[in-house]
Structures are given as structure tokens and as C-alpha cells.
PDB file of C-alpha atoms in Angstrom:
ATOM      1  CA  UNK A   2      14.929 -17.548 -13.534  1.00 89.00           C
ATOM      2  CA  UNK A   3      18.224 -18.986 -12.706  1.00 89.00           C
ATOM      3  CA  UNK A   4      19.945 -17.883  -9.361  1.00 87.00           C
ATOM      4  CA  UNK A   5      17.650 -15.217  -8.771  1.00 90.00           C
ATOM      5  CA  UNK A   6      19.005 -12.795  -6.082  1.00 89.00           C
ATOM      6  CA  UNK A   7      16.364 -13.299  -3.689  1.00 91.00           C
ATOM      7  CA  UNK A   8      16.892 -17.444  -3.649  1.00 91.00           C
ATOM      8  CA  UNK A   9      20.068 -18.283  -4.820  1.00 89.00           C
ATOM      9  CA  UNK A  10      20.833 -20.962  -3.539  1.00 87.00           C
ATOM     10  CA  UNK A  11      18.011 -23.242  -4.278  1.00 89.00           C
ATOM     11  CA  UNK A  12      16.206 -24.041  -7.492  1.00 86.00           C
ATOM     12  CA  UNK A  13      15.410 -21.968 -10.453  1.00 91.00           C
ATOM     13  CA  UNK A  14      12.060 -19.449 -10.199  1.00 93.00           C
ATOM     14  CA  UNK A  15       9.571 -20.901 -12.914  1.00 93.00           C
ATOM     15  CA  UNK A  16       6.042 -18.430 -13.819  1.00 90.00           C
ATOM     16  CA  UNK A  17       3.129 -19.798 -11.934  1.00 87.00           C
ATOM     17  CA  UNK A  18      -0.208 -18.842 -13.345  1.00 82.00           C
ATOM     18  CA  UNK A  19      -2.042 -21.447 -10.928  1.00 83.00           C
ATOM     19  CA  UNK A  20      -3.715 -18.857  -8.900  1.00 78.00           C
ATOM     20  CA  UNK A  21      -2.590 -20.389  -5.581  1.00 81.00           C
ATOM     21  CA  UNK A  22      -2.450 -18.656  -2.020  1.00 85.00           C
ATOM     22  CA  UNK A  23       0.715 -17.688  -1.009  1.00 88.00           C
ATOM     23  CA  UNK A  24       3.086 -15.701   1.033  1.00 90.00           C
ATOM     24  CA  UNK A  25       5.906 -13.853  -0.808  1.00 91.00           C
ATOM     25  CA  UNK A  26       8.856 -14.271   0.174  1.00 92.00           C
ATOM     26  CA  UNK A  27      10.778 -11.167  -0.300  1.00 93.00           C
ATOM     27  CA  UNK A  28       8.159  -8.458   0.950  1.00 91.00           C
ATOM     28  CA  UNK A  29       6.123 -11.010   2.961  1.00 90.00           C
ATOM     29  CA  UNK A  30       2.801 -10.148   2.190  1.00 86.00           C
ATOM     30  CA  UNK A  31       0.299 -12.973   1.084  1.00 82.00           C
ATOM     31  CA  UNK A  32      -0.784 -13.243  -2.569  1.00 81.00           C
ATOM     32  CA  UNK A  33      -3.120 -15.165  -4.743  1.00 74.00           C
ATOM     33  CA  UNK A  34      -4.868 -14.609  -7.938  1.00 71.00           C
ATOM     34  CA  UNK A  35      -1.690 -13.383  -9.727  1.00 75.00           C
ATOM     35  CA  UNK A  36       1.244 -14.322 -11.338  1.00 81.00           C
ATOM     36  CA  UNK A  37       4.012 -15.514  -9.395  1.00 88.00           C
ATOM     37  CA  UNK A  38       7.712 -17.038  -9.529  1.00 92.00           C
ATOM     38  CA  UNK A  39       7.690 -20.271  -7.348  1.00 92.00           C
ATOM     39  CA  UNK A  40      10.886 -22.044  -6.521  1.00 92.00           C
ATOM     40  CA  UNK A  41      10.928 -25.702  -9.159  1.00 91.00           C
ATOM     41  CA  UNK A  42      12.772 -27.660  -6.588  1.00 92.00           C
ATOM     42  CA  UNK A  43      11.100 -30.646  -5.126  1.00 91.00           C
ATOM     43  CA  UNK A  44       9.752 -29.657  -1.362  1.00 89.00           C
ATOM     44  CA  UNK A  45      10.406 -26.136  -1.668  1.00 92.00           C
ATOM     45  CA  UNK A  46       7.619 -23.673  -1.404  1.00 90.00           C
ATOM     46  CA  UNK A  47       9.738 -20.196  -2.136  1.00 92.00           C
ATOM     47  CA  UNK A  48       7.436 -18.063  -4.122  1.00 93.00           C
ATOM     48  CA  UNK A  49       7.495 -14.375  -4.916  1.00 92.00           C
ATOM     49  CA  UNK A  50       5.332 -12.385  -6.113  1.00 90.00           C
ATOM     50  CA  UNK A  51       5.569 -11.397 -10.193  1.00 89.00           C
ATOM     51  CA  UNK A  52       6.700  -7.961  -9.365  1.00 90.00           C
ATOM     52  CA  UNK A  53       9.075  -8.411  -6.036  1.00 92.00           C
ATOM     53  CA  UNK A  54      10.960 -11.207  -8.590  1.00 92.00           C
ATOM     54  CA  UNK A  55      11.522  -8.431 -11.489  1.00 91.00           C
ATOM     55  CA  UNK A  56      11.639  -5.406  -9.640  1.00 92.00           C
ATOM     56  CA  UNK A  57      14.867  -2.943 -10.186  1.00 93.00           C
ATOM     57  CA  UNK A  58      17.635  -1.910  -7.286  1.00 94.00           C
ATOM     58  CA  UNK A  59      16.184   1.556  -7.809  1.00 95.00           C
ATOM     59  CA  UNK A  60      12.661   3.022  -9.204  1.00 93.00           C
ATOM     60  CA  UNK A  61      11.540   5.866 -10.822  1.00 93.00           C
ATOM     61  CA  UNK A  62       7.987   6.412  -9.279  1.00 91.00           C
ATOM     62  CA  UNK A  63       5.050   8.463 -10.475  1.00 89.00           C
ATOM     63  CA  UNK A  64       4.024   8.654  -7.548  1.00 88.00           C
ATOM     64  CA  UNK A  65       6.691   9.987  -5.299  1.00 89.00           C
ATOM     65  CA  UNK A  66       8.533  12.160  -8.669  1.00 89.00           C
ATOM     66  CA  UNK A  67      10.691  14.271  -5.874  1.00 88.00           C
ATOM     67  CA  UNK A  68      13.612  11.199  -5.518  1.00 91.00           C
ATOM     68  CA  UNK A  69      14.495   8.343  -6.815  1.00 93.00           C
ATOM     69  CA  UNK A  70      13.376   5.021  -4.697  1.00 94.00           C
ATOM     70  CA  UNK A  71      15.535   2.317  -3.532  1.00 94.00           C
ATOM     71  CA  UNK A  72      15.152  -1.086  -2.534  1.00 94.00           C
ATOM     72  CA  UNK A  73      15.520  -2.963   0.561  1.00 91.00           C
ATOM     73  CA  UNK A  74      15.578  -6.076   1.590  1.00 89.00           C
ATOM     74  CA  UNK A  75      14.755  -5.884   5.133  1.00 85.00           C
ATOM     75  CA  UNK A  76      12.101  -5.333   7.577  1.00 83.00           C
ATOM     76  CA  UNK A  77      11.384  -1.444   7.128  1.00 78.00           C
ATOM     77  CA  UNK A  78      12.011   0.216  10.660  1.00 71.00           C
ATOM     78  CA  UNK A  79      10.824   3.545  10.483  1.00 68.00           C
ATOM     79  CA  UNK A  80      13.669   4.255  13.228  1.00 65.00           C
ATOM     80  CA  UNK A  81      16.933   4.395  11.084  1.00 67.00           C
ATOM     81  CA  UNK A  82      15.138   7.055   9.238  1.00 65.00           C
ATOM     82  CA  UNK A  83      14.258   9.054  12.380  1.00 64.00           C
ATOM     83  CA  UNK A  84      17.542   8.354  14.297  1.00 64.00           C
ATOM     84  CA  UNK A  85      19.200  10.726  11.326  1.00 64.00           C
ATOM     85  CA  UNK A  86      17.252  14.027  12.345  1.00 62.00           C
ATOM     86  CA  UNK A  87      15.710  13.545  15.715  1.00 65.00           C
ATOM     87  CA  UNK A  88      17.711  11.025  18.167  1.00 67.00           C
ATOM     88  CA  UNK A  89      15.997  12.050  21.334  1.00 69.00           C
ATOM     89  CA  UNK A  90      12.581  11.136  19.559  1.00 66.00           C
ATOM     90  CA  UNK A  91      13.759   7.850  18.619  1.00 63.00           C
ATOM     91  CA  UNK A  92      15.248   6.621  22.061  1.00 70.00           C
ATOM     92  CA  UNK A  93      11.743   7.882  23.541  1.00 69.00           C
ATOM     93  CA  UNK A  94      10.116   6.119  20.897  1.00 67.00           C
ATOM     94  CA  UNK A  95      12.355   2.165  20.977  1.00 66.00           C
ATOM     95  CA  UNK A  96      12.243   2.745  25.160  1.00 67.00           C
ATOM     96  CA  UNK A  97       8.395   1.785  24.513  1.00 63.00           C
ATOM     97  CA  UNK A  98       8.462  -0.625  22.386  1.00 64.00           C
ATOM     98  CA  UNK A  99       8.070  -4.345  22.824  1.00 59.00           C
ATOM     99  CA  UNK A 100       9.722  -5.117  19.112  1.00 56.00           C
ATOM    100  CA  UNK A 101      13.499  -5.196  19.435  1.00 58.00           C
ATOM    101  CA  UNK A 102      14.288  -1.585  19.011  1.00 60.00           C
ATOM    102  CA  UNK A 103      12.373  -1.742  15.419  1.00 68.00           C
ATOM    103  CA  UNK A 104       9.530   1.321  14.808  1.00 70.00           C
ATOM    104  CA  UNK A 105       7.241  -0.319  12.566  1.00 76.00           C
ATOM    105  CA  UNK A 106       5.952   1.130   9.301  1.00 81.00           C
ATOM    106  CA  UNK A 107       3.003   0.951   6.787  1.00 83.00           C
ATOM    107  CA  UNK A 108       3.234   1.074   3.258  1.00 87.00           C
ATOM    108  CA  UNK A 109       1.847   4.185   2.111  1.00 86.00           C
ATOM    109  CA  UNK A 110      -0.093   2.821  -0.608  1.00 87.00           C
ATOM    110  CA  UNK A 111      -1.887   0.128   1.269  1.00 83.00           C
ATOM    111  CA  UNK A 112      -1.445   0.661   4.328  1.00 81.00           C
ATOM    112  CA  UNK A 113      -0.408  -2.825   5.384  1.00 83.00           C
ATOM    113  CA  UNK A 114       3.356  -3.131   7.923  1.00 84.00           C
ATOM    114  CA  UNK A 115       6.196  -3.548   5.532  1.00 88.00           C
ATOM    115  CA  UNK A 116       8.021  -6.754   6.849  1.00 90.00           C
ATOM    116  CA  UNK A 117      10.338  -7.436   4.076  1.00 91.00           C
ATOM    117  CA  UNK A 118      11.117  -6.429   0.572  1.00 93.00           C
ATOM    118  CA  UNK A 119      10.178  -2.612  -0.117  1.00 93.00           C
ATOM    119  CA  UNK A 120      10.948   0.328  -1.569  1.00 94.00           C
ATOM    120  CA  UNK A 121      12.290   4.184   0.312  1.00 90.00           C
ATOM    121  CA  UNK A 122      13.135   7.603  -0.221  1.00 88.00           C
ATOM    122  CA  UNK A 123      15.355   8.626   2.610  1.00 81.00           C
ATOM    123  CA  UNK A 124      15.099  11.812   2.221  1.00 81.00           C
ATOM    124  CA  UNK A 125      10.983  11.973   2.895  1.00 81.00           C
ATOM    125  CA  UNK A 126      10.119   8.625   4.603  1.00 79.00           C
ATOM    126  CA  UNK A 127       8.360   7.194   2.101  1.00 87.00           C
ATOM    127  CA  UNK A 128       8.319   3.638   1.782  1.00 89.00           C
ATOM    128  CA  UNK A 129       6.010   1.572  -0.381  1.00 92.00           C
ATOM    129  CA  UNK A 130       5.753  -1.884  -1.146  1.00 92.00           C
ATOM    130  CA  UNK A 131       6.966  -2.993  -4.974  1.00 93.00           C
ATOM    131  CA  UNK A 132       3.753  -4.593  -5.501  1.00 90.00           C
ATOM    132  CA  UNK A 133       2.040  -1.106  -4.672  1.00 90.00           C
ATOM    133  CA  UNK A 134       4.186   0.824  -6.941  1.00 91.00           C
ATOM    134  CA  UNK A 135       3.590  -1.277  -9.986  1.00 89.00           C
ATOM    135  CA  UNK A 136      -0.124  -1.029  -9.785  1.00 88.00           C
ATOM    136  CA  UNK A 137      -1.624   0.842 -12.860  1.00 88.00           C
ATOM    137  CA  UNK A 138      -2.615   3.665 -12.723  1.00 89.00           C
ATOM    138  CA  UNK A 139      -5.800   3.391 -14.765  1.00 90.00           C
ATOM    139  CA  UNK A 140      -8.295   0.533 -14.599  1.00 89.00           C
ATOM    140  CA  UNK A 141     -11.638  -0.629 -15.193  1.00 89.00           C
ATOM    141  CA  UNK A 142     -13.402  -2.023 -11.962  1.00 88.00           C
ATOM    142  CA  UNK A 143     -16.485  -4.088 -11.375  1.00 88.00           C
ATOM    143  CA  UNK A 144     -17.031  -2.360  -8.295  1.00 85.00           C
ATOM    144  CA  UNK A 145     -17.986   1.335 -10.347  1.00 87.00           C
ATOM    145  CA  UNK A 146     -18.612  -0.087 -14.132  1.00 85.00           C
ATOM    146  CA  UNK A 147     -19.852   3.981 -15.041  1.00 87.00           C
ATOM    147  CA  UNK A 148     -16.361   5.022 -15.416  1.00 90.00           C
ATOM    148  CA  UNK A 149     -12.296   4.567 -15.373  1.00 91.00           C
ATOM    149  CA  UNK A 150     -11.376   4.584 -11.720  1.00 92.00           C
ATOM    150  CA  UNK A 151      -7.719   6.782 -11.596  1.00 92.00           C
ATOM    151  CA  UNK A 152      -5.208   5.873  -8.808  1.00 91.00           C
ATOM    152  CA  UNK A 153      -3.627   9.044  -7.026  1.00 85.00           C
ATOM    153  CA  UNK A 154      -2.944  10.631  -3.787  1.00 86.00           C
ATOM    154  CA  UNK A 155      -5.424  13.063  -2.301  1.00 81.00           C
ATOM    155  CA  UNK A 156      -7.242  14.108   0.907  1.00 79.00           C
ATOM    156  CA  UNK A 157      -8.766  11.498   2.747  1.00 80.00           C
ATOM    157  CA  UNK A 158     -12.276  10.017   2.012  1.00 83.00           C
ATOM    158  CA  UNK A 159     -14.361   7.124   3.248  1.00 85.00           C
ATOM    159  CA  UNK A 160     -13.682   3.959   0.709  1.00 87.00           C
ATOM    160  CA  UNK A 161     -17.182   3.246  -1.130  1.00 87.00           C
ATOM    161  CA  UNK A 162     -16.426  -0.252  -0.241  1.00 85.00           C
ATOM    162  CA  UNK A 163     -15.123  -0.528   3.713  1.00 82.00           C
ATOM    163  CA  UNK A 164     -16.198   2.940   4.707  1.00 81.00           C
ATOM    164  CA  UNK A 165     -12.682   3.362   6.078  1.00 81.00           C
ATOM    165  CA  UNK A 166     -10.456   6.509   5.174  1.00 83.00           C
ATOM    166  CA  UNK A 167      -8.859   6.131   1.981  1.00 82.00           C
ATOM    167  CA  UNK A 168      -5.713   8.455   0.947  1.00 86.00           C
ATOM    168  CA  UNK A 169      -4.079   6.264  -1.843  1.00 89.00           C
ATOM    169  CA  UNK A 170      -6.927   5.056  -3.477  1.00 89.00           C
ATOM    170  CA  UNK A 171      -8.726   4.283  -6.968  1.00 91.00           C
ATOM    171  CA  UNK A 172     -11.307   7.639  -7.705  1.00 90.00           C
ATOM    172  CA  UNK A 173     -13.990   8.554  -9.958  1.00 89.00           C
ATOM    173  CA  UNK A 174     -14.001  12.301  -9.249  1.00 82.00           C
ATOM    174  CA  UNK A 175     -17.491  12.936 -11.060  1.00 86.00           C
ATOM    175  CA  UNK A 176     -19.011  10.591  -8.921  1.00 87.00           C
ATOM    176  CA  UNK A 177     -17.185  11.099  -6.014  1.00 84.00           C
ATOM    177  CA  UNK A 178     -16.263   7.115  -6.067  1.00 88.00           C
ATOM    178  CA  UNK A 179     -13.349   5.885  -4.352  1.00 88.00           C
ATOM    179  CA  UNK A 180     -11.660   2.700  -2.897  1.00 89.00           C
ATOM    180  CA  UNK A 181      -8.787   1.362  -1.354  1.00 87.00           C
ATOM    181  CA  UNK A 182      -6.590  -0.516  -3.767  1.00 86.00           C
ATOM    182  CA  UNK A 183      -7.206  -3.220  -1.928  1.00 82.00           C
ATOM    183  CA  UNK A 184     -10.795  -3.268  -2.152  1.00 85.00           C
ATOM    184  CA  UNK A 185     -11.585  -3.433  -5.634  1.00 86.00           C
ATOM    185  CA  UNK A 186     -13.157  -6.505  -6.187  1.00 82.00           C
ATOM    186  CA  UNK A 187     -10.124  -7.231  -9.250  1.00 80.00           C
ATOM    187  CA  UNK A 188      -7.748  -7.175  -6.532  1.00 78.00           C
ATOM    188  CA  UNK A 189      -9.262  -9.654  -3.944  1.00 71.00           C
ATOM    189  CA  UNK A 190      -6.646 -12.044  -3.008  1.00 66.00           C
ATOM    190  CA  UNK A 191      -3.879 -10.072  -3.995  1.00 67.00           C
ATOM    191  CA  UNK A 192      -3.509  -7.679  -0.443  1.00 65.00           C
ATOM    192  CA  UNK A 193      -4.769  -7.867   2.447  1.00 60.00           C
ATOM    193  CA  UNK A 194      -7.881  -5.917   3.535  1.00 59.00           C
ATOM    194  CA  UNK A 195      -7.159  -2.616   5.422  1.00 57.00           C
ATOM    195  CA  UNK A 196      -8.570  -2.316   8.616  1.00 54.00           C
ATOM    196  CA  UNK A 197      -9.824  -5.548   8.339  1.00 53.00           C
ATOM    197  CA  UNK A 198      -9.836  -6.211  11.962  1.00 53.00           C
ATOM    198  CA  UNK A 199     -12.145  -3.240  12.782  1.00 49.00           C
ATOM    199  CA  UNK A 200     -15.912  -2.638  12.832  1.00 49.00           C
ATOM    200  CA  UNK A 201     -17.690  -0.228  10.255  1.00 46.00           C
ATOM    201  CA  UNK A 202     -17.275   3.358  10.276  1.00 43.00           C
ATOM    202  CA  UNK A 203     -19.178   4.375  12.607  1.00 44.00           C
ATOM    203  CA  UNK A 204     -18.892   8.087  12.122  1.00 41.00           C
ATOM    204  CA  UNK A 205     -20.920   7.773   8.859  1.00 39.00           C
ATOM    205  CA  UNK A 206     -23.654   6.003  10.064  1.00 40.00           C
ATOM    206  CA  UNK A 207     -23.991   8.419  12.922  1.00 39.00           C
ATOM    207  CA  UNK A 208     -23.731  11.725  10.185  1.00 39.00           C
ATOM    208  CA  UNK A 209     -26.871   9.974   8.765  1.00 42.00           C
ATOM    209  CA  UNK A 210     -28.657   9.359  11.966  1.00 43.00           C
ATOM    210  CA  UNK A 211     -28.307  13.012  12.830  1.00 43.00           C
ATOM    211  CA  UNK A 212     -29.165  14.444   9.559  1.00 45.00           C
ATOM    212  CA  UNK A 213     -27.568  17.551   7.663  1.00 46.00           C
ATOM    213  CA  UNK A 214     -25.326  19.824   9.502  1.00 44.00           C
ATOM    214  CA  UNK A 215     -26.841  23.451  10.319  1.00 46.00           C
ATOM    215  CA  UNK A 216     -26.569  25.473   7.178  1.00 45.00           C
ATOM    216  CA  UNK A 217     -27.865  22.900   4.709  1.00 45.00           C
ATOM    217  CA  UNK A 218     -24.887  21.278   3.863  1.00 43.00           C
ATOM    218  CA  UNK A 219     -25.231  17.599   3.309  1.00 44.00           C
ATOM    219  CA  UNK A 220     -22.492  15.207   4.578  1.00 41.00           C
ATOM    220  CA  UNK A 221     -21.927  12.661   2.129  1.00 45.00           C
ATOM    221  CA  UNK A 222     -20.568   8.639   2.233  1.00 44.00           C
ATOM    222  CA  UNK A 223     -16.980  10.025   0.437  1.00 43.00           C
ATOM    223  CA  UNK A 224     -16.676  12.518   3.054  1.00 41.00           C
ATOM    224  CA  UNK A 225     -18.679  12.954   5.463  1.00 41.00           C
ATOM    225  CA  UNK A 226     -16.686  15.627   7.817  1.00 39.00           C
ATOM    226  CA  UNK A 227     -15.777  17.988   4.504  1.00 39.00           C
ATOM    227  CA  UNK A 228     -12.764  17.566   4.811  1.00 36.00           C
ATOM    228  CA  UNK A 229      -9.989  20.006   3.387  1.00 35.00           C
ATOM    229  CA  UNK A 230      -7.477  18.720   1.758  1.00 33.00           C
ATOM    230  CA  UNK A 231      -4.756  18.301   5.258  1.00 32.00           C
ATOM    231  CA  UNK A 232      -2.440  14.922   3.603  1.00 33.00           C
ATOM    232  CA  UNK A 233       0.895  16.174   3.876  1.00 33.00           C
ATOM    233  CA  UNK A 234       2.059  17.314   0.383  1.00 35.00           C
ATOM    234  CA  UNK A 235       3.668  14.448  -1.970  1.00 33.00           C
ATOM    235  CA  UNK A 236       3.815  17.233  -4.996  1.00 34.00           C
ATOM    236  CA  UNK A 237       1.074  14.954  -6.995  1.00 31.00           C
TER     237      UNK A 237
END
């Protein structure tokens, strides 16, 4: 790729297939195990992911289907969005914040602070990285081999893998299997962990040192409060 947007100043973008760890670029999250573009001048180590060096100025997304998505370059900052329908929340908000006046905000696929490239709806808040967006939808994982695991939005449940809560997340619904899209052992590498930097659950591991609730009803690993379905609607 010649005078790609995102570096055009520099070298051409040439396919790397090496596998090497990285840090994008554009959306600034860290990468390995996948395709990438990496910068073919001498001493320069721009690389971008596959799918932040292809992706379009706006995006159709199963996944959000009420508006059309479009990208942005910068640091997503959750305040310009809020500034537009609620001022006096924001200046409360920025008055306690050590980060410049920026409200940070996590991609709501995996979770992770979107620093850089991304996509959002204005009209809901929804921002997602691209790399998020262009996962499949369908896949075969080593981590459940019984069955396809199906990427959707639903109510939260404890990932098989991390016991963390899980919204976005690969599902088996017969077997009540699910994990974060960054847990799946295909996608190690490729995003960062969520919640990496806390302990187990420990409200699961207390649900099985009390035992079954009164009534007879047994909590289970994928939810262990019962939880009704209370994820703000996304029309999936």
C-alpha cells in the first residue's frame, strides 16, 4: 500500500504474515498472531493491524443495524458525545478528572479504552474498535470443540474461561458456553485480556461454597445470580 492515509508520509505498507508483537498504530492496541501492514522503510516500525489498514470511512455493522458507523481517528472521549445532551453532567464529570478534560471510553466489544482509531454512532454512544467489528461471527474454537460458538450481544454471564462478566461474547446456548472474544484460545495475542489485572471471580466461588439458593434452584458457572436479561437494548 502506497501512501496509505494513516502513514503518508513514510514508506509503503507491505503484508506481514511474521506473527510478530506489535502495537497498531492507528487504534493503538497491541497485536500479534495476525496479519498486519508494517511500514518497508528502513528503521521504521509503523505497523497496523490488517483490518485498521483496510477499514472503510463508514461501516455497516451487524451488530449495531440502528445507524451507520463512522470512523475516527482520535482518542475516543466519551465527553463530546455527552457535552451534546447533558452539559452540566459533563463539566461535573472533566472537573474530576486527572486526563485533560478527556472521559475515557471502552470498546463495547472488548472492553479494552479506545485510544486511537475506532469506530461511533453518535446518535447511541457506541463506539467499537475496527478490529472488533470485523470479527466473524461464527467460529470453531478449541476452547468448546462440541459445537460452533456464535458471537452476539446478550445479558451478562461469567466467561467459561476468566469467570469475569461477559456481554459481547462467543456462546454455545445448548451448553450454556460462553467467552470473551478475547479469551478464546484462537485469539491469544491478538487483544488484550479483560480484566486482566483483577483476581478471580470471587462471587462464583462463594455461590458454590454456600450451596443452592432456597427453593432448589442451582446457580450455575454462566450465571450464577440468574440474571434477567438488564443490557441496555442494542435491537440484536
Amino acid at each position: 500500500m502506497k501512501e496509505h492515509r494513516l502513514h503518508p508520509d513514510c514508506g509503503p505498507l507491505e503484508l506481514d504474515s511474521s506473527g510478530k508483537q506489535f502495537e497498531c498504530g492507528a487504534c493503538k492496541l497491541p497485536g500479534s498472531k495476525m496479519y498486519a501492514y508494517s511500514c518497508a522503510r528502513p528503521g521504521c516500525d509503523f505497523t497496523l493491524h490488517g483490518q485498521c489498514a483496510t477499514c472503510p470511512d463508514k461501516l455497516t455493522f451487524w451488530g449495531h443495524p440502528q445507524h451507520e458507523l463512522v470512523l475516527e481517528r482520535s482518542r475516543a472521549d466519551m465527553g463530546r458525545a455527552l457535552l451534546e445532551v447533558r452539559s452540566d453532567v459533563h463539566a461535573a464529570l472533566v472537573s474530576m478528572i486527572p486526563t485533560g478534560g478527556v472521559l475515557p471510553i471502552g470498546c463495547e466489544m472488548c472492553t479494552d479504552e479506545i485510544k486511537g482509531l475506532h469506530y461511533f454512532c453518535r446518535p447511541c454512544g457506541f463506539f467499537v474498535h475496527p478490529v472488533c467489528a470485523m470479527l466473524h461471527k461464527l467460529v470453531r474454537s478449541a476452547a468448546h470443540g462440541e459445537h460452533d460458538l456464535a458471537l452476539f450481544c446478550s445479558f451478562p454471564t461469567m466467561c467459561s474461561a476468566c469467570q469475569m462478566p461477559a456481554v459481547w461474547a462467543y456462546r454455545c446456548m445448548p451448553c450454556l458456553a460462553f467467552y470473551h472474544i478475547n479469551c478464546i484460545p484462537e485469539n491469544d495475542g491478538m487483544y488484550a485480556k479483560p480484566f486482566s489485572d483483577l483476581p478471580p471471580n470471587p462471587f462464583f466461588a462463594m455461590s458454590q461454597m454456600m450451596g443452592p439458593p432456597p427453593g432448589g434452584a442451582m446457580l450455575d458457572e454462566s450465571n450464577p445470580f440468574e440474571l434477567v436479561h438488564t443490557y441496555r437494548d442494542r435491537g440484536l
